[in-house]
PDB file of C-alpha atoms in Angstrom:
ATOM      1  CA  MET A 197       4.861 -50.197  98.446  1.00  0.00           C
ATOM      2  CA  GLY A 198       8.354 -50.705  97.028  1.00  0.00           C
ATOM      3  CA  ALA A 199       9.618 -49.067  93.852  1.00  0.00           C
ATOM      4  CA  VAL A 200       9.288 -52.248  91.797  1.00  0.00           C
ATOM      5  CA  SER A 201       5.714 -52.715  92.974  1.00  0.00           C
ATOM      6  CA  ARG A 202       4.807 -49.085  92.298  1.00  0.00           C
ATOM      7  CA  ALA A 203       6.007 -49.399  88.710  1.00  0.00           C
ATOM      8  CA  SER A 204       4.079 -52.640  88.241  1.00  0.00           C
ATOM      9  CA  LEU A 205       0.943 -51.137  89.763  1.00  0.00           C
ATOM     10  CA  ALA A 206       1.104 -48.168  87.394  1.00  0.00           C
ATOM     11  CA  GLU A 207       1.374 -50.583  84.472  1.00  0.00           C
ATOM     12  CA  VAL A 208      -1.609 -52.735  85.434  1.00  0.00           C
ATOM     13  CA  LYS A 209      -3.721 -49.653  86.147  1.00  0.00           C
ATOM     14  CA  GLU A 210      -3.134 -48.594  82.553  1.00  0.00           C
ATOM     15  CA  ARG A 211      -4.197 -52.051  81.413  1.00  0.00           C
ATOM     16  CA  LEU A 212      -7.364 -51.733  83.460  1.00  0.00           C
ATOM     17  CA  GLU A 213      -8.077 -48.423  81.740  1.00  0.00           C
ATOM     18  CA  ALA A 214      -7.808 -50.155  78.374  1.00  0.00           C
ATOM     19  CA  LEU A 215     -10.486 -52.631  79.507  1.00  0.00           C
ATOM     20  CA  VAL A 216     -12.885 -50.074  80.991  1.00  0.00           C
ATOM     21  CA  PRO A 217     -14.728 -49.148  77.758  1.00  0.00           C
ATOM     22  CA  SER A 218     -15.657 -52.761  76.968  1.00  0.00           C
ATOM     23  CA  ALA A 219     -15.798 -54.439  80.390  1.00  0.00           C
ATOM     24  CA  ASP A 220     -18.959 -55.014  82.403  1.00  0.00           C
ATOM     25  CA  LEU A 221     -18.035 -52.689  85.243  1.00  0.00           C
ATOM     26  CA  ALA A 222     -21.025 -53.826  87.292  1.00  0.00           C
ATOM     27  CA  VAL A 223     -19.305 -57.193  87.782  1.00  0.00           C
ATOM     28  CA  LEU A 224     -15.580 -56.561  87.240  1.00  0.00           C
ATOM     29  CA  GLY A 225     -14.949 -54.977  90.633  1.00  0.00           C
ATOM     30  CA  GLY A 226     -16.727 -57.803  92.434  1.00  0.00           C
ATOM     31  CA  GLU A 227     -14.759 -60.392  90.481  1.00  0.00           C
ATOM     32  CA  LEU A 228     -11.470 -58.733  91.361  1.00  0.00           C
ATOM     33  CA  PHE A 229     -12.439 -58.626  95.024  1.00  0.00           C
ATOM     34  CA  GLY A 230     -13.212 -62.340  94.762  1.00  0.00           C
ATOM     35  CA  VAL A 231      -9.751 -62.998  93.333  1.00  0.00           C
ATOM     36  CA  LEU A 232      -8.247 -60.906  96.124  1.00  0.00           C
ATOM     37  CA  ASN A 233     -10.047 -63.035  98.693  1.00  0.00           C
ATOM     38  CA  LEU A 234      -8.659 -66.182  97.051  1.00  0.00           C
ATOM     39  CA  ILE A 235      -5.096 -64.842  97.041  1.00  0.00           C
ATOM     40  CA  ASP A 236      -5.351 -63.668 100.657  1.00  0.00           C
ATOM     41  CA  ARG A 237      -6.788 -66.990 101.780  1.00  0.00           C
ATOM     42  CA  GLU A 238      -4.342 -69.250  99.931  1.00  0.00           C
ATOM     43  CA  HIS A 239      -0.904 -68.235 101.166  1.00  0.00           C
ATOM     44  CA  GLY A 240       0.873 -70.842  99.066  1.00  0.00           C
ATOM     45  CA  LEU A 241      -0.823 -69.559  95.938  1.00  0.00           C
ATOM     46  CA  ARG A 242       0.143 -65.978  96.763  1.00  0.00           C
ATOM     47  CA  ARG A 243       3.787 -66.945  97.220  1.00  0.00           C
ATOM     48  CA  ALA A 244       3.768 -68.886  93.946  1.00  0.00           C
ATOM     49  CA  LEU A 245       2.230 -65.987  92.042  1.00  0.00           C
ATOM     50  CA  ALA A 246       4.744 -63.489  93.427  1.00  0.00           C
ATOM     51  CA  ASP A 247       7.801 -65.777  93.151  1.00  0.00           C
ATOM     52  CA  PRO A 248      10.461 -63.785  91.225  1.00  0.00           C
ATOM     53  CA  ALA A 249      12.227 -67.011  90.244  1.00  0.00           C
ATOM     54  CA  ARG A 250       9.176 -68.261  88.384  1.00  0.00           C
ATOM     55  CA  ALA A 251       8.533 -67.179  84.790  1.00  0.00           C
ATOM     56  CA  GLY A 252       5.764 -64.631  84.370  1.00  0.00           C
ATOM     57  CA  ASP A 253       3.969 -66.666  81.728  1.00  0.00           C
ATOM     58  CA  ALA A 254       4.019 -69.725  83.997  1.00  0.00           C
ATOM     59  CA  LYS A 255       2.406 -67.714  86.792  1.00  0.00           C
ATOM     60  CA  ALA A 256      -0.151 -66.321  84.371  1.00  0.00           C
ATOM     61  CA  ALA A 257      -0.994 -69.844  83.191  1.00  0.00           C
ATOM     62  CA  LEU A 258      -1.479 -70.924  86.808  1.00  0.00           C
ATOM     63  CA  ILE A 259      -3.965 -68.180  87.621  1.00  0.00           C
ATOM     64  CA  GLU A 260      -5.714 -68.529  84.261  1.00  0.00           C
ATOM     65  CA  GLY A 261      -6.266 -72.208  84.978  1.00  0.00           C
ATOM     66  CA  LEU A 262      -7.789 -71.369  88.348  1.00  0.00           C
ATOM     67  CA  LEU A 263     -10.031 -68.556  87.129  1.00  0.00           C
ATOM     68  CA  ASP A 264     -11.063 -69.597  83.626  1.00  0.00           C
ATOM     69  CA  GLY A 265     -14.826 -70.041  83.457  1.00  0.00           C
ATOM     70  CA  LYS A 266     -15.316 -68.637  86.962  1.00  0.00           C
ATOM     71  CA  VAL A 267     -14.894 -64.935  86.215  1.00  0.00           C
ATOM     72  CA  SER A 268     -15.128 -62.797  83.098  1.00  0.00           C
ATOM     73  CA  PRO A 269     -12.383 -62.877  80.444  1.00  0.00           C
ATOM     74  CA  ALA A 270     -11.575 -59.266  81.354  1.00  0.00           C
ATOM     75  CA  ALA A 271     -10.901 -60.223  84.977  1.00  0.00           C
ATOM     76  CA  VAL A 272      -8.812 -63.241  83.939  1.00  0.00           C
ATOM     77  CA  ALA A 273      -6.721 -61.141  81.552  1.00  0.00           C
ATOM     78  CA  LEU A 274      -6.164 -58.402  84.110  1.00  0.00           C
ATOM     79  CA  VAL A 275      -5.120 -60.732  86.932  1.00  0.00           C
ATOM     80  CA  ALA A 276      -2.850 -62.619  84.526  1.00  0.00           C
ATOM     81  CA  ASP A 277      -1.183 -59.300  83.720  1.00  0.00           C
ATOM     82  CA  VAL A 278      -0.732 -58.643  87.443  1.00  0.00           C
ATOM     83  CA  VAL A 279       1.026 -61.937  88.133  1.00  0.00           C
ATOM     84  CA  ARG A 280       3.307 -61.608  85.099  1.00  0.00           C
ATOM     85  CA  LEU A 281       4.883 -58.525  86.654  1.00  0.00           C
ATOM     86  CA  ARG A 282       7.393 -58.288  89.489  1.00  0.00           C
ATOM     87  CA  TRP A 283       6.392 -57.283  93.024  1.00  0.00           C
ATOM     88  CA  SER A 284       8.597 -56.272  95.930  1.00  0.00           C
ATOM     89  CA  ARG A 285       6.672 -58.543  98.320  1.00  0.00           C
ATOM     90  CA  PRO A 286       3.939 -61.161  97.836  1.00  0.00           C
ATOM     91  CA  SER A 287       1.534 -59.054  99.890  1.00  0.00           C
ATOM     92  CA  GLU A 288       1.959 -56.181  97.437  1.00  0.00           C
ATOM     93  CA  LEU A 289       0.678 -58.334  94.592  1.00  0.00           C
ATOM     94  CA  ALA A 290      -2.518 -58.809  96.603  1.00  0.00           C
ATOM     95  CA  ASP A 291      -2.602 -55.092  97.417  1.00  0.00           C
ATOM     96  CA  ALA A 292      -2.416 -54.352  93.684  1.00  0.00           C
ATOM     97  CA  VAL A 293      -5.420 -56.575  92.966  1.00  0.00           C
ATOM     98  CA  GLU A 294      -7.316 -54.724  95.689  1.00  0.00           C
ATOM     99  CA  THR A 295      -6.409 -51.353  94.184  1.00  0.00           C
ATOM    100  CA  LEU A 296      -7.610 -52.546  90.785  1.00  0.00           C
ATOM    101  CA  ALA A 297     -10.891 -53.722  92.314  1.00  0.00           C
ATOM    102  CA  VAL A 298     -11.497 -50.352  93.972  1.00  0.00           C
ATOM    103  CA  THR A 299     -10.494 -48.549  90.777  1.00  0.00           C
ATOM    104  CA  ALA A 300     -12.932 -50.674  88.777  1.00  0.00           C
ATOM    105  CA  GLU A 301     -15.714 -49.648  91.155  1.00  0.00           C
ATOM    106  CA  ALA A 302     -14.674 -46.007  90.812  1.00  0.00           C
ATOM    107  CA  ALA A 303     -14.765 -46.398  87.025  1.00  0.00           C
ATOM    108  CA  ARG A 304     -18.251 -47.895  87.333  1.00  0.00           C
ATOM    109  CA  ALA A 305     -19.442 -44.908  89.344  1.00  0.00           C
ATOM    110  CA  GLU A 306     -17.734 -42.564  86.899  1.00  0.00           C
ATOM    111  CA  ALA A 307     -19.490 -44.211  83.952  1.00  0.00           C
ATOM    112  CA  ASP A 308     -22.802 -43.721  85.775  1.00  0.00           C
ATOM    113  CA  GLY A 309     -21.974 -40.067  86.430  1.00  0.00           C
ATOM    114  CA  ARG A 310     -21.812 -40.703  90.181  1.00  0.00           C
ATOM    115  CA  ILE A 311     -18.143 -40.693  91.111  1.00  0.00           C
ATOM    116  CA  ASP A 312     -18.616 -37.532  93.193  1.00  0.00           C
ATOM    117  CA  ASP A 313     -21.407 -39.323  95.075  1.00  0.00           C
ATOM    118  CA  LEU A 314     -19.155 -42.320  95.679  1.00  0.00           C
ATOM    119  CA  GLU A 315     -16.374 -40.186  97.103  1.00  0.00           C
ATOM    120  CA  ASP A 316     -18.790 -38.245  99.315  1.00  0.00           C
ATOM    121  CA  GLU A 317     -20.640 -41.342 100.539  1.00  0.00           C
ATOM    122  CA  LEU A 318     -17.453 -43.123 101.594  1.00  0.00           C
ATOM    123  CA  PHE A 319     -16.411 -40.050 103.553  1.00  0.00           C
ATOM    124  CA  ARG A 320     -19.821 -39.588 105.163  1.00  0.00           C
ATOM    125  CA  PHE A 321     -20.102 -43.269 106.092  1.00  0.00           C
ATOM    126  CA  SER A 322     -16.731 -43.096 107.848  1.00  0.00           C
ATOM    127  CA  ARG A 323     -18.027 -40.128 109.847  1.00  0.00           C
ATOM    128  CA  VAL A 324     -21.233 -41.982 110.726  1.00  0.00           C
ATOM    129  CA  VAL A 325     -19.202 -44.932 111.994  1.00  0.00           C
ATOM    130  CA  GLU A 326     -16.971 -42.607 113.973  1.00  0.00           C
ATOM    131  CA  GLY A 327     -19.979 -40.996 115.635  1.00  0.00           C
ATOM    132  CA  GLU A 328     -21.929 -44.202 116.321  1.00  0.00           C
ATOM    133  CA  PRO A 329     -19.917 -46.484 118.649  1.00  0.00           C
ATOM    134  CA  GLU A 330     -22.618 -49.176 118.684  1.00  0.00           C
ATOM    135  CA  LEU A 331     -22.683 -49.365 114.891  1.00  0.00           C
ATOM    136  CA  ARG A 332     -18.902 -49.512 114.735  1.00  0.00           C
ATOM    137  CA  SER A 333     -18.860 -52.226 117.372  1.00  0.00           C
ATOM    138  CA  ALA A 334     -21.348 -54.330 115.419  1.00  0.00           C
ATOM    139  CA  LEU A 335     -19.512 -53.944 112.111  1.00  0.00           C
ATOM    140  CA  THR A 336     -16.136 -54.834 113.611  1.00  0.00           C
ATOM    141  CA  ASP A 337     -17.309 -57.592 115.972  1.00  0.00           C
ATOM    142  CA  PRO A 338     -15.517 -60.806 114.895  1.00  0.00           C
ATOM    143  CA  ALA A 339     -18.243 -62.868 116.576  1.00  0.00           C
ATOM    144  CA  LEU A 340     -21.039 -61.355 114.474  1.00  0.00           C
ATOM    145  CA  PRO A 341     -21.660 -63.508 111.362  1.00  0.00           C
ATOM    146  CA  ALA A 342     -20.805 -61.988 107.999  1.00  0.00           C
ATOM    147  CA  ASP A 343     -24.376 -62.305 106.739  1.00  0.00           C
ATOM    148  CA  ARG A 344     -25.626 -60.268 109.710  1.00  0.00           C
ATOM    149  CA  LYS A 345     -23.094 -57.539 108.972  1.00  0.00           C
ATOM    150  CA  GLN A 346     -24.006 -57.564 105.302  1.00  0.00           C
ATOM    151  CA  GLY A 347     -27.692 -57.322 106.144  1.00  0.00           C
ATOM    152  CA  LEU A 348     -26.988 -54.352 108.383  1.00  0.00           C
ATOM    153  CA  LEU A 349     -25.051 -52.598 105.631  1.00  0.00           C
ATOM    154  CA  GLU A 350     -27.789 -53.245 103.094  1.00  0.00           C
ATOM    155  CA  ALA A 351     -30.367 -51.811 105.473  1.00  0.00           C
ATOM    156  CA  LEU A 352     -28.218 -48.709 105.891  1.00  0.00           C
ATOM    157  CA  LEU A 353     -27.089 -48.182 102.301  1.00  0.00           C
ATOM    158  CA  ALA A 354     -29.112 -50.135  99.724  1.00  0.00           C
ATOM    159  CA  GLY A 355     -31.147 -47.734  97.623  1.00  0.00           C
ATOM    160  CA  LYS A 356     -29.656 -44.777  99.493  1.00  0.00           C
ATOM    161  CA  ALA A 357     -26.104 -44.872  98.167  1.00  0.00           C
ATOM    162  CA  THR A 358     -24.436 -45.888  94.924  1.00  0.00           C
ATOM    163  CA  PRO A 359     -24.006 -49.633  94.304  1.00  0.00           C
ATOM    164  CA  SER A 360     -20.250 -49.049  94.348  1.00  0.00           C
ATOM    165  CA  THR A 361     -20.461 -47.474  97.806  1.00  0.00           C
ATOM    166  CA  LEU A 362     -22.295 -50.524  99.123  1.00  0.00           C
ATOM    167  CA  ARG A 363     -19.751 -52.875  97.564  1.00  0.00           C
ATOM    168  CA  LEU A 364     -16.701 -50.995  98.832  1.00  0.00           C
ATOM    169  CA  VAL A 365     -18.056 -50.548 102.347  1.00  0.00           C
ATOM    170  CA  THR A 366     -19.031 -54.227 102.433  1.00  0.00           C
ATOM    171  CA  GLU A 367     -15.522 -55.270 101.420  1.00  0.00           C
ATOM    172  CA  VAL A 368     -13.919 -53.113 104.102  1.00  0.00           C
ATOM    173  CA  VAL A 369     -16.271 -54.479 106.760  1.00  0.00           C
ATOM    174  CA  LEU A 370     -16.178 -58.170 105.840  1.00  0.00           C
ATOM    175  CA  ARG A 371     -12.543 -58.381 104.746  1.00  0.00           C
ATOM    176  CA  PRO A 372     -10.580 -55.641 106.539  1.00  0.00           C
ATOM    177  CA  ARG A 373      -7.175 -57.150 105.650  1.00  0.00           C
ATOM    178  CA  GLY A 374      -5.622 -56.109 108.947  1.00  0.00           C
ATOM    179  CA  ARG A 375      -6.858 -52.517 108.856  1.00  0.00           C
ATOM    180  CA  SER A 376      -9.253 -50.656 111.077  1.00  0.00           C
ATOM    181  CA  LEU A 377     -12.632 -49.842 109.570  1.00  0.00           C
ATOM    182  CA  GLU A 378     -11.738 -46.164 109.395  1.00  0.00           C
ATOM    183  CA  SER A 379      -8.378 -46.686 107.717  1.00  0.00           C
ATOM    184  CA  GLY A 380      -9.885 -49.081 105.177  1.00  0.00           C
ATOM    185  CA  LEU A 381     -12.567 -46.569 104.217  1.00  0.00           C
ATOM    186  CA  ALA A 382      -9.958 -43.809 104.008  1.00  0.00           C
ATOM    187  CA  GLU A 383      -7.734 -45.928 101.767  1.00  0.00           C
ATOM    188  CA  TYR A 384     -10.578 -46.719  99.388  1.00  0.00           C
ATOM    189  CA  GLY A 385     -11.571 -43.071  99.434  1.00  0.00           C
ATOM    190  CA  ARG A 386      -8.071 -42.054  98.344  1.00  0.00           C
ATOM    191  CA  VAL A 387      -8.228 -44.393  95.346  1.00  0.00           C
ATOM    192  CA  VAL A 388     -11.592 -42.922  94.325  1.00  0.00           C
ATOM    193  CA  THR A 389     -10.305 -39.374  94.795  1.00  0.00           C
ATOM    194  CA  GLN A 390      -7.265 -40.067  92.638  1.00  0.00           C
ATOM    195  CA  ARG A 391      -9.515 -41.187  89.823  1.00  0.00           C
ATOM    196  CA  ARG A 392     -11.898 -38.260  90.186  1.00  0.00           C
ATOM    197  CA  GLN A 393      -9.050 -35.757  90.118  1.00  0.00           C
ATOM    198  CA  ARG A 394      -7.160 -37.259  87.198  1.00  0.00           C
ATOM    199  CA  LEU A 395      -7.070 -35.580  83.823  1.00  0.00           C
ATOM    200  CA  VAL A 396      -7.733 -37.298  80.508  1.00  0.00           C
ATOM    201  CA  ALA A 397      -5.672 -36.224  77.511  1.00  0.00           C
ATOM    202  CA  LEU A 398      -6.722 -36.988  73.955  1.00  0.00           C
ATOM    203  CA  VAL A 399      -3.504 -37.530  72.009  1.00  0.00           C
ATOM    204  CA  ARG A 400      -3.670 -37.578  68.220  1.00  0.00           C
ATOM    205  CA  SER A 401      -0.757 -39.080  66.339  1.00  0.00           C
ATOM    206  CA  ALA A 402      -0.184 -40.568  62.899  1.00  0.00           C
ATOM    207  CA  VAL A 403       1.640 -43.528  64.450  1.00  0.00           C
ATOM    208  CA  ASP A 404       1.069 -45.415  67.671  1.00  0.00           C
ATOM    209  CA  LEU A 405       3.258 -44.510  70.630  1.00  0.00           C
ATOM    210  CA  THR A 406       5.467 -47.080  72.305  1.00  0.00           C
ATOM    211  CA  GLU A 407       4.854 -47.925  75.954  1.00  0.00           C
ATOM    212  CA  ALA A 408       7.964 -45.944  76.910  1.00  0.00           C
ATOM    213  CA  GLN A 409       6.762 -42.912  74.942  1.00  0.00           C
ATOM    214  CA  ARG A 410       3.332 -43.088  76.574  1.00  0.00           C
ATOM    215  CA  THR A 411       4.890 -43.304  80.022  1.00  0.00           C
ATOM    216  CA  ARG A 412       7.173 -40.320  79.385  1.00  0.00           C
ATOM    217  CA  LEU A 413       4.360 -38.226  77.923  1.00  0.00           C
ATOM    218  CA  ALA A 414       2.029 -39.001  80.834  1.00  0.00           C
ATOM    219  CA  ALA A 415       4.786 -38.081  83.305  1.00  0.00           C
ATOM    220  CA  VAL A 416       5.514 -34.778  81.544  1.00  0.00           C
ATOM    221  CA  LEU A 417       1.832 -33.828  81.454  1.00  0.00           C
ATOM    222  CA  ALA A 418       1.322 -34.860  85.087  1.00  0.00           C
ATOM    223  CA  ALA A 419       4.229 -32.644  86.131  1.00  0.00           C
ATOM    224  CA  ALA A 420       2.836 -29.747  84.100  1.00  0.00           C
ATOM    225  CA  TYR A 421      -0.759 -30.008  85.342  1.00  0.00           C
ATOM    226  CA  GLY A 422      -0.225 -31.301  88.867  1.00  0.00           C
ATOM    227  CA  HIS A 423      -2.507 -34.324  88.431  1.00  0.00           C
ATOM    228  CA  GLU A 424      -2.293 -37.845  87.089  1.00  0.00           C
ATOM    229  CA  VAL A 425      -2.993 -37.767  83.354  1.00  0.00           C
ATOM    230  CA  HIS A 426      -4.528 -40.697  81.496  1.00  0.00           C
ATOM    231  CA  LEU A 427      -3.780 -40.835  77.772  1.00  0.00           C
ATOM    232  CA  ASN A 428      -6.359 -41.738  75.164  1.00  0.00           C
ATOM    233  CA  ILE A 429      -4.385 -42.311  71.967  1.00  0.00           C
ATOM    234  CA  GLU A 430      -6.160 -41.664  68.675  1.00  0.00           C
ATOM    235  CA  LEU A 431      -4.393 -42.666  65.466  1.00  0.00           C
ATOM    236  CA  ASP A 432      -5.004 -39.980  62.860  1.00  0.00           C
ATOM    237  CA  PRO A 433      -3.251 -40.211  59.475  1.00  0.00           C
ATOM    238  CA  THR A 434      -3.934 -36.511  58.864  1.00  0.00           C
ATOM    239  CA  VAL A 435      -1.494 -35.619  61.646  1.00  0.00           C
ATOM    240  CA  VAL A 436       1.832 -34.794  60.004  1.00  0.00           C
ATOM    241  CA  GLY A 437       4.710 -35.014  62.459  1.00  0.00           C
ATOM    242  CA  GLY A 438       4.511 -34.505  66.207  1.00  0.00           C
ATOM    243  CA  LEU A 439       1.446 -34.819  68.419  1.00  0.00           C
ATOM    244  CA  SER A 440      -1.792 -32.991  69.044  1.00  0.00           C
ATOM    245  CA  ILE A 441      -2.809 -33.106  72.715  1.00  0.00           C
ATOM    246  CA  GLN A 442      -6.149 -31.951  74.090  1.00  0.00           C
ATOM    247  CA  LEU A 443      -6.897 -31.618  77.807  1.00  0.00           C
ATOM    248  CA  GLY A 444     -10.359 -30.230  78.320  1.00  0.00           C
ATOM    249  CA  ASP A 445     -10.571 -26.994  76.360  1.00  0.00           C
ATOM    250  CA  GLU A 446      -6.807 -26.657  75.977  1.00  0.00           C
ATOM    251  CA  VAL A 447      -5.083 -27.930  72.836  1.00  0.00           C
ATOM    252  CA  ILE A 448      -1.328 -28.351  72.558  1.00  0.00           C
ATOM    253  CA  ASP A 449      -0.634 -28.755  68.865  1.00  0.00           C
ATOM    254  CA  GLY A 450       2.916 -29.761  68.039  1.00  0.00           C
ATOM    255  CA  THR A 451       2.122 -31.219  64.628  1.00  0.00           C
ATOM    256  CA  ILE A 452       3.421 -29.894  61.329  1.00  0.00           C
ATOM    257  CA  ALA A 453      -0.177 -29.775  60.090  1.00  0.00           C
ATOM    258  CA  GLY A 454      -1.158 -27.664  63.071  1.00  0.00           C
ATOM    259  CA  ARG A 455       1.665 -25.214  62.478  1.00  0.00           C
ATOM    260  CA  LEU A 456       0.733 -24.954  58.783  1.00  0.00           C
ATOM    261  CA  ASP A 457      -2.886 -24.248  59.739  1.00  0.00           C
ATOM    262  CA  ASP A 458      -1.672 -21.535  62.087  1.00  0.00           C
ATOM    263  CA  VAL A 459       0.369 -19.950  59.281  1.00  0.00           C
ATOM    264  CA  ARG A 460      -2.650 -20.063  56.957  1.00  0.00           C
ATOM    265  CA  ARG A 461      -4.842 -18.365  59.564  1.00  0.00           C
ATOM    266  CA  ARG A 462      -2.284 -15.609  60.030  1.00  0.00           C
ATOM    267  CA  LEU A 463      -1.956 -15.060  56.283  1.00  0.00           C
ATOM    268  CA  ALA A 464      -5.729 -14.875  55.910  1.00  0.00           C
ATOM    269  CA  SER A 465      -6.164 -12.334  58.707  1.00  0.00           C
TER     270      SER A 465
END
């Protein structure tokens, strides 16, 4: 993915995170996969949505007109954000929608307390496929109808794996997008792993941070901790100057109020 596309992907992933607390995660991933299928199928639409000469708002209006009433408002808003941004190649716009769909499923599993299961099940299914040539042949056979493949996957996974595992494996099998079954599973697994390994920082500030400030802070924390860091910003009028940042049990207090509290504790000891 080109540099322009990587920057745009990082931006829309943050927008997805803003939607996660209120979105119906049980349907959002499926809706995004549906949009991906539409974009992959309609080459003219994909070119129009990724056309750098076309205004972002015009592209957003186009996709909103196509999706309104067919998917949730959260999915419409997110895809509109995707098409407003610039992408190095039209295919990378579609790749971004796919990444968002997988991330939404990972967020669903995370909300259910099962993201570790999702990561493990994707890995184990890839090993099962690798060790069962007949199963792999059936799942990758272009002559076998999609409903037969889906039925086979449901027999193997329904009730035995997380709903997100079933959805992600089904997408890889039915719509491989030019990849082998193994590479598709590995790619989805990497997206899930990235989410599982990320850190979440609670940032308290008296004033909201600009997008540039958030980006710089996330980059600094990621460099310091060796993992992607997602920022949850909490506006707190009691914070006087600076920021208070909490990652797990660690608190980095750069506020004036925090320093005053520290002085008071020292004087009282």
